[in-house]
Short mmCIF file of C-alpha atoms and ligand atoms in Angstrom, two decimals:
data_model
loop_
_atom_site.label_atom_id
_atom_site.label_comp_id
_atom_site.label_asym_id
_atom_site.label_seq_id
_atom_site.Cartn_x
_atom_site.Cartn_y
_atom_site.Cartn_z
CA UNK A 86 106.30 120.80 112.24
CA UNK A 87 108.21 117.43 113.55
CA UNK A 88 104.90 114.68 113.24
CA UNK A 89 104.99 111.11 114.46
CA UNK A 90 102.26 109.07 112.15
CA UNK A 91 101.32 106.23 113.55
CA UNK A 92 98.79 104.15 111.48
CA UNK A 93 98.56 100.32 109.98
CA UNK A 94 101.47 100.20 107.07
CA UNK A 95 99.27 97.57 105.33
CA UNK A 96 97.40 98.53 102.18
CA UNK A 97 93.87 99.27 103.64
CA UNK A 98 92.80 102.68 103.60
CA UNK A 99 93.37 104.28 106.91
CA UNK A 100 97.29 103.17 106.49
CA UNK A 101 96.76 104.72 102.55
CA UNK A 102 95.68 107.59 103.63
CA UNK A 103 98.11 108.47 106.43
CA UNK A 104 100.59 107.25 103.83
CA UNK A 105 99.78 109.98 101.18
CA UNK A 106 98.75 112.62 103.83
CA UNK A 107 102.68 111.88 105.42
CA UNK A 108 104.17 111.98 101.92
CA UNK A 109 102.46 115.44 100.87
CA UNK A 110 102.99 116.72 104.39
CA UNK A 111 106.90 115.90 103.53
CA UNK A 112 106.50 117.66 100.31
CA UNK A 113 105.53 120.87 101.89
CA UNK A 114 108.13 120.88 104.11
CA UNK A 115 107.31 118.88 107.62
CA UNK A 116 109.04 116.61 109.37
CA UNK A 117 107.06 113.26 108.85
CA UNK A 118 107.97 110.11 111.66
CA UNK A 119 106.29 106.87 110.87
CA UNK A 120 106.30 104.45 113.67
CA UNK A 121 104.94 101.26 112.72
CA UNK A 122 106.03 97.82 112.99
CA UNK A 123 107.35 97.74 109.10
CA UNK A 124 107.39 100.73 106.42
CA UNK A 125 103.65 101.74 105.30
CA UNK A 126 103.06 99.72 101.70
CA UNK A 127 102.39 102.49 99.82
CA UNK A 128 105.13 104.64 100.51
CA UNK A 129 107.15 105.63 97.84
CA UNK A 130 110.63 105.01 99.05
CA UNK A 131 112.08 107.60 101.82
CA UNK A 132 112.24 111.58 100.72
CA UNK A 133 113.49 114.17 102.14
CA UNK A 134 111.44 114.80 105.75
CA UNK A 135 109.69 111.36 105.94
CA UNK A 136 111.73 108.55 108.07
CA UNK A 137 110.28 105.08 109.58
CA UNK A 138 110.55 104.07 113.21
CA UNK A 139 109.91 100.50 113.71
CA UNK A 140 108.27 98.50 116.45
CA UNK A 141 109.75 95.55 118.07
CA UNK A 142 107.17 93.50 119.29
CA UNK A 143 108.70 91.79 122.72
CA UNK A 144 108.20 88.04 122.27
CA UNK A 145 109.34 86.52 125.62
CA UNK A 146 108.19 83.45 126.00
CA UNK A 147 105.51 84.10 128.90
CA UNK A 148 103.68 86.14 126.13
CA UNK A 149 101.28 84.58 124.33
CA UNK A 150 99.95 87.02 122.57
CA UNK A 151 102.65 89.59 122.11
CA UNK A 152 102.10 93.39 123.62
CA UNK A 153 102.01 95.33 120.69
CA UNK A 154 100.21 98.01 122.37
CA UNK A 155 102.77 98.88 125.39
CA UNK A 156 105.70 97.81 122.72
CA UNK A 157 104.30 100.55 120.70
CA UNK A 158 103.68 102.88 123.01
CA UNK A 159 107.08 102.84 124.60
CA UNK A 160 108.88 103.53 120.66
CA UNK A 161 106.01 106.17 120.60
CA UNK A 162 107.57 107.93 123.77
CA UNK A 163 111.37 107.46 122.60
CA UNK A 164 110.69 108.50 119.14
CA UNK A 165 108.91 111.94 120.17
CA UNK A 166 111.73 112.38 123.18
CA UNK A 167 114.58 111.85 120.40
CA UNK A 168 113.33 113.84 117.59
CA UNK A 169 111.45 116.27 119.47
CA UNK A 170 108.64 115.81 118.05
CA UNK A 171 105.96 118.52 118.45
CA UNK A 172 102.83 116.18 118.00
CA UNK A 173 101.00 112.52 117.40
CA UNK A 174 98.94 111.66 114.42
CA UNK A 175 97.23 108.55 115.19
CA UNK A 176 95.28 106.80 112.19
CA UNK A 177 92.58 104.55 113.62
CA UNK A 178 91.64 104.52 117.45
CA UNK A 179 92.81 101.14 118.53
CA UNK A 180 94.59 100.58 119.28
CA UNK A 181 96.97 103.61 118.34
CA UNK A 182 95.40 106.60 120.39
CA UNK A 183 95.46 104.32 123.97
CA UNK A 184 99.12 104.08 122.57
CA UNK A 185 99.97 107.43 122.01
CA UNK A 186 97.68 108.15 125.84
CA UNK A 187 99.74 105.67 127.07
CA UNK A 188 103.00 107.18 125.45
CA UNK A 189 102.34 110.73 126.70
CA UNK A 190 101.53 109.58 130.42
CA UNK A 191 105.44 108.08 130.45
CA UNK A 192 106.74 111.06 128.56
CA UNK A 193 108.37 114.59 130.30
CA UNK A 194 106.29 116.37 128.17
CA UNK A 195 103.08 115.96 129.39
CA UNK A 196 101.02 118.11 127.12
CA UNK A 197 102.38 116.39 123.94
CA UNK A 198 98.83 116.93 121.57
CA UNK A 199 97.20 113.61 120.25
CA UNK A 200 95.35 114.25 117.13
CA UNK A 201 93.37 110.74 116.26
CA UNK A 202 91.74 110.47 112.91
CA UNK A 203 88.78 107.73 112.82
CA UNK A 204 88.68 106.10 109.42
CA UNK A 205 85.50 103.74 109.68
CA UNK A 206 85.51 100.17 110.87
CA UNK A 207 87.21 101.32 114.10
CA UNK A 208 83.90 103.12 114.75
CA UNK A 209 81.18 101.13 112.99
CA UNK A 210 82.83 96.88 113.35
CA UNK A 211 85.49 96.71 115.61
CA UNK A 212 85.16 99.66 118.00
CA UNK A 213 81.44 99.63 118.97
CA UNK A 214 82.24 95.81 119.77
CA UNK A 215 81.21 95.75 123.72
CA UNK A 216 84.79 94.82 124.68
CA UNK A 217 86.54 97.49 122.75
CA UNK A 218 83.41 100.76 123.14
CA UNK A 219 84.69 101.94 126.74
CA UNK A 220 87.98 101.86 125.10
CA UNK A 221 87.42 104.02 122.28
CA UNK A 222 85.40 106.57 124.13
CA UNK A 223 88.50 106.45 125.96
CA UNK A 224 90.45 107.42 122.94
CA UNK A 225 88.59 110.18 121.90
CA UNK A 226 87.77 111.76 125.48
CA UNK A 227 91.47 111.74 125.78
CA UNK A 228 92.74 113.01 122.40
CA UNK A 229 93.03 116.82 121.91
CA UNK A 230 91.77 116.38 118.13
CA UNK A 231 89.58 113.95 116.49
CA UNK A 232 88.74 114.01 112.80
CA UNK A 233 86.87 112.19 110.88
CA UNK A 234 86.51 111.29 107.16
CA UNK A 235 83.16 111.82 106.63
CA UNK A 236 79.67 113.61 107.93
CA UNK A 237 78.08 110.04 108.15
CA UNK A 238 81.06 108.75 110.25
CA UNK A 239 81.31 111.84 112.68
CA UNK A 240 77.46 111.42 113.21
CA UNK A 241 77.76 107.32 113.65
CA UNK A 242 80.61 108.30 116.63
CA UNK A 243 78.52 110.93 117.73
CA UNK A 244 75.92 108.06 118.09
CA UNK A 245 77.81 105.17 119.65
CA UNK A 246 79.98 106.60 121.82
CA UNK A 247 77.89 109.67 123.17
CA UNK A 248 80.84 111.59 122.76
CA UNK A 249 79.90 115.65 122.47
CA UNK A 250 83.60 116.83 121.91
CA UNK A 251 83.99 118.52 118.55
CA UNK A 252 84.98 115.83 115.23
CA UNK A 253 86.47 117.73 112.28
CA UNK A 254 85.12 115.90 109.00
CA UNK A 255 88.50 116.14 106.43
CA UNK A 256 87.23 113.75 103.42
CA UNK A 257 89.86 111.69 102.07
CA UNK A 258 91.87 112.99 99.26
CA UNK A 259 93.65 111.14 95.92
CA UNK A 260 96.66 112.36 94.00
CA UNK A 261 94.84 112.99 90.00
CA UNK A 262 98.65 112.90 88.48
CA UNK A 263 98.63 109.53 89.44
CA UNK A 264 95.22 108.45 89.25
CA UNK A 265 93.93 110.52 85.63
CA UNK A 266 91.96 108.61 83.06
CA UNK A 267 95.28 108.07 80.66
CA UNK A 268 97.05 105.74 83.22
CA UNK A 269 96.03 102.73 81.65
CA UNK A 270 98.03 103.26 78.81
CA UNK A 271 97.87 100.42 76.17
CA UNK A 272 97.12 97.65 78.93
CA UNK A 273 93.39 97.89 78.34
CA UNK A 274 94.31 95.96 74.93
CA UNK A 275 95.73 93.11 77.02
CA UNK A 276 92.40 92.93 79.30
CA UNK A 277 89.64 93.01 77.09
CA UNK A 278 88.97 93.18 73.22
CA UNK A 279 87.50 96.23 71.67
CA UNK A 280 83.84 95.20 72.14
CA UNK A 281 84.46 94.07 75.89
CA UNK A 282 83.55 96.44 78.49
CA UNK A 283 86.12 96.50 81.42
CA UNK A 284 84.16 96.50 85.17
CA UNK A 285 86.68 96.74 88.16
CA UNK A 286 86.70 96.34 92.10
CA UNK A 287 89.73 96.77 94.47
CA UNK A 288 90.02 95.92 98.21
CA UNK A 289 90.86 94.25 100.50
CA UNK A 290 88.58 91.23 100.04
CA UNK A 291 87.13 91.67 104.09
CA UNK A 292 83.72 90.45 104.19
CA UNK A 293 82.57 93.74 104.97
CA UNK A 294 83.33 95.13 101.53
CA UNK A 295 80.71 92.10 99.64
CA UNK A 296 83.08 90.97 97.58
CA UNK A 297 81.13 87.91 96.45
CA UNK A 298 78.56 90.48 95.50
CA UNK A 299 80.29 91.88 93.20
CA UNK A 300 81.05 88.75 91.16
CA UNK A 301 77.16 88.37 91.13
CA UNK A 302 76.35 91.64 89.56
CA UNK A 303 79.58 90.90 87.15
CA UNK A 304 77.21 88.09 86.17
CA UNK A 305 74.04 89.68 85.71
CA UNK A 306 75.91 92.04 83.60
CA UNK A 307 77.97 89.79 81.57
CA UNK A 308 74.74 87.60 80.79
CA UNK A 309 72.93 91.21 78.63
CA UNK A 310 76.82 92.04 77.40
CA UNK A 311 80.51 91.46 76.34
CA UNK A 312 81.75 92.20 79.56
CA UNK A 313 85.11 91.16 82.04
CA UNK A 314 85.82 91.79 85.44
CA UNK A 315 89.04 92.58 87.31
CA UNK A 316 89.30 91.91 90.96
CA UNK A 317 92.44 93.90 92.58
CA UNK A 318 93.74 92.94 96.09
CA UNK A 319 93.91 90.13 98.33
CA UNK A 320 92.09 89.03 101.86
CA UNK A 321 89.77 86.65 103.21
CA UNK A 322 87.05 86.55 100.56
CA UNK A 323 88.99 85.23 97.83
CA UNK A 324 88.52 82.01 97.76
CA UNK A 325 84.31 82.51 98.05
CA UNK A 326 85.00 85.16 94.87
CA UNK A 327 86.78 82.49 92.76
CA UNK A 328 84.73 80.11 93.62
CA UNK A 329 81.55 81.79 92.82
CA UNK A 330 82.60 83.13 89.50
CA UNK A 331 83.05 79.21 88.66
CA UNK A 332 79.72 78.60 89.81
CA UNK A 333 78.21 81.11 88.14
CA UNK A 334 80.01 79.82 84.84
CA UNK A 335 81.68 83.36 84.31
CA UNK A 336 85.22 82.32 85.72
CA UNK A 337 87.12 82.55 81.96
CA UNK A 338 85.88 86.78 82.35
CA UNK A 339 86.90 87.16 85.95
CA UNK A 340 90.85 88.10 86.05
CA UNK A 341 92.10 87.94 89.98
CA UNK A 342 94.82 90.61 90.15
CA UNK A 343 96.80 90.29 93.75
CA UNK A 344 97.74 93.48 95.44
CA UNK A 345 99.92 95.56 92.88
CA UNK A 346 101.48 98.77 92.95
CA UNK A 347 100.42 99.28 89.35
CA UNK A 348 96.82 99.94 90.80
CA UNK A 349 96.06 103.20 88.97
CA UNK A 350 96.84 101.38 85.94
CA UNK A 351 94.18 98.62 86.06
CA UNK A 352 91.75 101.32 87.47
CA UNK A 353 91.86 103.74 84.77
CA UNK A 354 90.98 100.50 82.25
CA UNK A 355 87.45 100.28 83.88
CA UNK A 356 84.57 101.65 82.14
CA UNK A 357 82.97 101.41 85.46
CA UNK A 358 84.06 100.75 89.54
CA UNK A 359 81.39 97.89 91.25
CA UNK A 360 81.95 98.79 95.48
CA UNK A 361 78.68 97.09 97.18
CA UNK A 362 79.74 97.00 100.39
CA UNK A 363 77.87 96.76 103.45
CA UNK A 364 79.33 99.36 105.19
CA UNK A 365 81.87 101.92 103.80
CA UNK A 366 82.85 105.15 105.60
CA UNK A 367 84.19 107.12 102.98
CA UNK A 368 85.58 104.09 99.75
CA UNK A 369 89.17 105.63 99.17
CA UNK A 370 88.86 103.09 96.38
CA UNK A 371 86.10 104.89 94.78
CA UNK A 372 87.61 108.57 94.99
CA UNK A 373 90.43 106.63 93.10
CA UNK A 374 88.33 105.55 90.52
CA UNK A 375 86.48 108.79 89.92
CA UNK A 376 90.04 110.59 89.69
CA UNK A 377 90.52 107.75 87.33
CA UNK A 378 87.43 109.45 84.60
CA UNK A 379 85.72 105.80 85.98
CA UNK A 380 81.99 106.28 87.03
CA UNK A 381 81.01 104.13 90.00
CA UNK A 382 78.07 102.15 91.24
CA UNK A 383 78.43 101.29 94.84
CA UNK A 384 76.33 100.82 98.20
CA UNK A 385 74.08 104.40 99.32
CA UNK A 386 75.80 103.45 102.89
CA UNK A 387 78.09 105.33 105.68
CA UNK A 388 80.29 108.51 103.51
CA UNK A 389 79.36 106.81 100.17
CA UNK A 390 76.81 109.42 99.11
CA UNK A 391 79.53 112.00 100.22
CA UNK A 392 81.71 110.40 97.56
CA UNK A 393 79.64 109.51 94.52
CA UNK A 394 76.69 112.01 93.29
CA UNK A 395 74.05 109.66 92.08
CA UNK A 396 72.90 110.36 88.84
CA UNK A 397 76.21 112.47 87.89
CA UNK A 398 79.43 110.68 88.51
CA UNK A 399 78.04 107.23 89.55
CA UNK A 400 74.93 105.00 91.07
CA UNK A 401 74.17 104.24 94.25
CA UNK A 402 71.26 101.09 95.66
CA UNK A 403 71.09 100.30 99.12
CA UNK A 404 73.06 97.05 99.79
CA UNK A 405 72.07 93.81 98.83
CA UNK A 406 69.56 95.37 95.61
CA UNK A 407 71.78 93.34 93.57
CA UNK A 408 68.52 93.76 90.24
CA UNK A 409 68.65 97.85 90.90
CA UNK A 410 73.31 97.47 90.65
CA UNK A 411 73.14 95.28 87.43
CA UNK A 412 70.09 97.59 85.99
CA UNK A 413 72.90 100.75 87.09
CA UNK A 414 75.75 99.37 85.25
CA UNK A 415 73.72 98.42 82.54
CA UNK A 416 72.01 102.31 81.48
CA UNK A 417 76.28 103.10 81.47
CA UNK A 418 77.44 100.49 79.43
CA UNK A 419 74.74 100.30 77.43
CA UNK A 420 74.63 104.13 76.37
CA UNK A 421 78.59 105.35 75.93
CA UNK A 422 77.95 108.64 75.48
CA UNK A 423 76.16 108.76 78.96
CA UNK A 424 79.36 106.94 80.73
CA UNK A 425 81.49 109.02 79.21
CA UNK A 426 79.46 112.69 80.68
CA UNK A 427 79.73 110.47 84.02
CA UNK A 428 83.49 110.08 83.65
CA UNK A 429 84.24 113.38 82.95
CA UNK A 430 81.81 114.56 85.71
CA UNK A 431 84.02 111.89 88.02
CA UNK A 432 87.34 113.67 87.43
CA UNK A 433 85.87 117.21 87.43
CA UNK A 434 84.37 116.55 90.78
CA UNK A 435 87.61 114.84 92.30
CA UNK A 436 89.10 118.22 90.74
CA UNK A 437 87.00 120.47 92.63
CA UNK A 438 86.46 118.65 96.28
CA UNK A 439 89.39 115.79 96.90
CA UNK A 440 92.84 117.36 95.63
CA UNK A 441 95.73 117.06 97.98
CA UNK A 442 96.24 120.76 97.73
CA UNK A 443 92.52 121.66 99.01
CA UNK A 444 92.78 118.84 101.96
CA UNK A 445 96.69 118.56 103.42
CA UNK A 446 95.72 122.52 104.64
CA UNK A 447 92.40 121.37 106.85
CA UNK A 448 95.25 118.79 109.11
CA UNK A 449 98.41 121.63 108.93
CA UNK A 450 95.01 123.84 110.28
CA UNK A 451 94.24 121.32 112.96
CA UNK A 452 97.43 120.51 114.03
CA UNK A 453 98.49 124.29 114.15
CA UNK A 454 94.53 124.80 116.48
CA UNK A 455 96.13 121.72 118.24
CA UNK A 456 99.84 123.38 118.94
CA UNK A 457 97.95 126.46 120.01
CA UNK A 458 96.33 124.88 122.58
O1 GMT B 540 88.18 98.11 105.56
C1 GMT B 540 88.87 98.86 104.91
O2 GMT B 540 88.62 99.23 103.76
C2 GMT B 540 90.11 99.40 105.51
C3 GMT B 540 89.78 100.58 106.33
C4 GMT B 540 90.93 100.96 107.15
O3 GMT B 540 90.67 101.62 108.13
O4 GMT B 540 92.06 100.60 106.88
O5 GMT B 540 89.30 101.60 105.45
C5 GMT B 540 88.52 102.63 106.01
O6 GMT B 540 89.28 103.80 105.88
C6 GMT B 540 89.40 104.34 104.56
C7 GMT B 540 90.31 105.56 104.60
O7 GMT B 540 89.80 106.57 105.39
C8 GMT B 540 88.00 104.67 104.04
O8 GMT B 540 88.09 105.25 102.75
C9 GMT B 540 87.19 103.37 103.99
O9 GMT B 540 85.87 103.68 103.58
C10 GMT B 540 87.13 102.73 105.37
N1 GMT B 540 86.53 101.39 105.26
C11 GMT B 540 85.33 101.12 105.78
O10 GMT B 540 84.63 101.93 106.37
C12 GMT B 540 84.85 99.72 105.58
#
């Protein structure tokens, strides 16, 4: 099949995802068409069957605000008219599926399927925002497909939008050859000292994801153990992270790691993942770190408990029960022979329910229902 991806190339998880689902889709022998205004982060260089298209955003002066949504729309519509392409795979309803509506509607071919997969906060922040809600029921009343990544976020657009059409739940998935337990290699040494146990967090640092949070629990921890704390990724949080791991005097065991490609690397050196965040449709992040033999204690929120089996491969506490997190990581770090049944759990799970090879076949399925009409 020819597929035009569109999705955001930054290093959040919708544009992760439609990264490594375009990549595999390559792999097994699809023509893969990113259009995007520059080359999704995480792609690995260009292999055979994947190719970038990139949006120009118009700036003429009158513009203010540049129209990224027509400017993206129309490379939508010449893309799929010059490489005859046979569908769109839209990552994260706004405003990519009005895009790829607004794409077909100038198109010849008319009944060009839109398959839109809804990835979280363009349900649960941004898209059930009053402004933008009659614009994403919109998006899904008019795309032939929508998936979702989890139950809890199919049920949540169920919920807000009314919307009765059918929502495929695909979960996310994670490569295990590049996220497995020996990744970290000797780098641990460099982090920590042998008595030191390793705790890790990666985002994006949006205030949705708690980041200062987790530099609290960090501190409840760190106050009953040897303990550090790696923070990987960059965003708007930051500053309140650094700031309160000088406060809370812990700031010479906190090590601020911008975003690096080397991710797997610093996640397989955790003896445990910290995600409390307030909302959290599936936590890509997460998966990662269970591929990575890394038990996790995170928020029982949105696709979280979908994720991570309490009691098994991780700990969940509703958000905010910052005393029930710090008790969590402490029964694993305290008892290594228990963290270690929870990391192999972790991979053996990830193993079972989140390879590529058991999830690229659910989208080749929908896209193939899709193509059939
Ligand atoms: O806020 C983010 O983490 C980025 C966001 C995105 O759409 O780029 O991530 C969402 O999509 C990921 C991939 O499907 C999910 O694993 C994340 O849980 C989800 N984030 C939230 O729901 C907050």
């Amino acid at each position: 099949m020819k597929i035009g991806v569109v999705c955001y190339p930054t290093f959040g998880g919708s544009g992760v995802l439609a990264t490594e689902l375009g990549s595999a889709l390559a792999s097994r022998g699809h023509e893969v068409h990113f259009v995007s205004y520059e080359p999704p982060c995480r792609l690995m260089g260009f292999g055979m069957g994947v190719r970038h298209h990139e949006v120009q955003v118009s700036t003429y002066p009158l513009f203010k605000y540049p129209p990224y949504l027509l400017s993206l729309a129309g490379k939508m519509a010449q893309v799929a008219a010059a490489e005859g392409l046979d569908l769109f795979h839209v990552h994260y309803a706004l405003p990519h599926t009005i895009s790829a509506c607004i794409a077909r509607a100038v198109m010849d071919k008319k009944d060009m399927p839109i398959l839109t997969t809804l990835h979280g906060t363009d349900i649960t922040l941004v898209g059930s925002q009053p402004v933008f809600l009659p614009m994403v029921r919109f998006a899904l009343r008019d795309s032939d497909g929508v998936t979702a990544v989890s139950e809890s976020l199919a049920a949540e657009t169920r919920k807000t939008f009314g919307f009765e059409g059918e929502i495929r739940v695909i979960p996310n998935f994670v490569d295990p050859g590049r996220f497995h337990p020996g990744a970290c290699g000797t780098l641990r040494r460099e982090l920590a000292g042998e008595e030191e146990k390793v705790l890790v967090h990666v985002s994006n640092f949006r205030p949705v994801k708690n980041t200062v949070e987790v530099v609290r629990i960090f501190a409840g921890v760190a106050a009953r153990l040897p303990a550090r704390l790696l923070m990987v990724g960059d965003g708007p949080d930051l500053p309140f992270c650094r700031d309160e791991a000088e406060r809370l005097g812990v700031s010479d065991r906190v090590r601020f790691l911008a975003e690096t490609p080397q991710v797997e690397r610093y996640l397989a050196c955790g003896d445990l993942f910290l995600l409390p965040s307030w909302k959290e449709s599936f936590g890509l992040t997460a998966l990662e770190a269970l591929a990575s033999g890394v038990p996790v204690v995170a928020s029982r929120v949105g696709g979280l408990p979908e994720v991570v089996r309490h009691g098994e491969t991780g700990f969940l506490a509703d958000p905010g029960k910052r005393e029930e997190m710090v008790d969590a990581c402490l029964e694993l770090l305290g008892d290594e022979e228990k963290r270690r049944a929870f990391a192999r759990s972790a991979r053996e799970d990830v193993l079972e329910r989140f390879t590529p090879e058991r999830i690229v076949p659910l989208y080749e399925k929908t896209y193939a229902d899709l193509l059939e009409g």
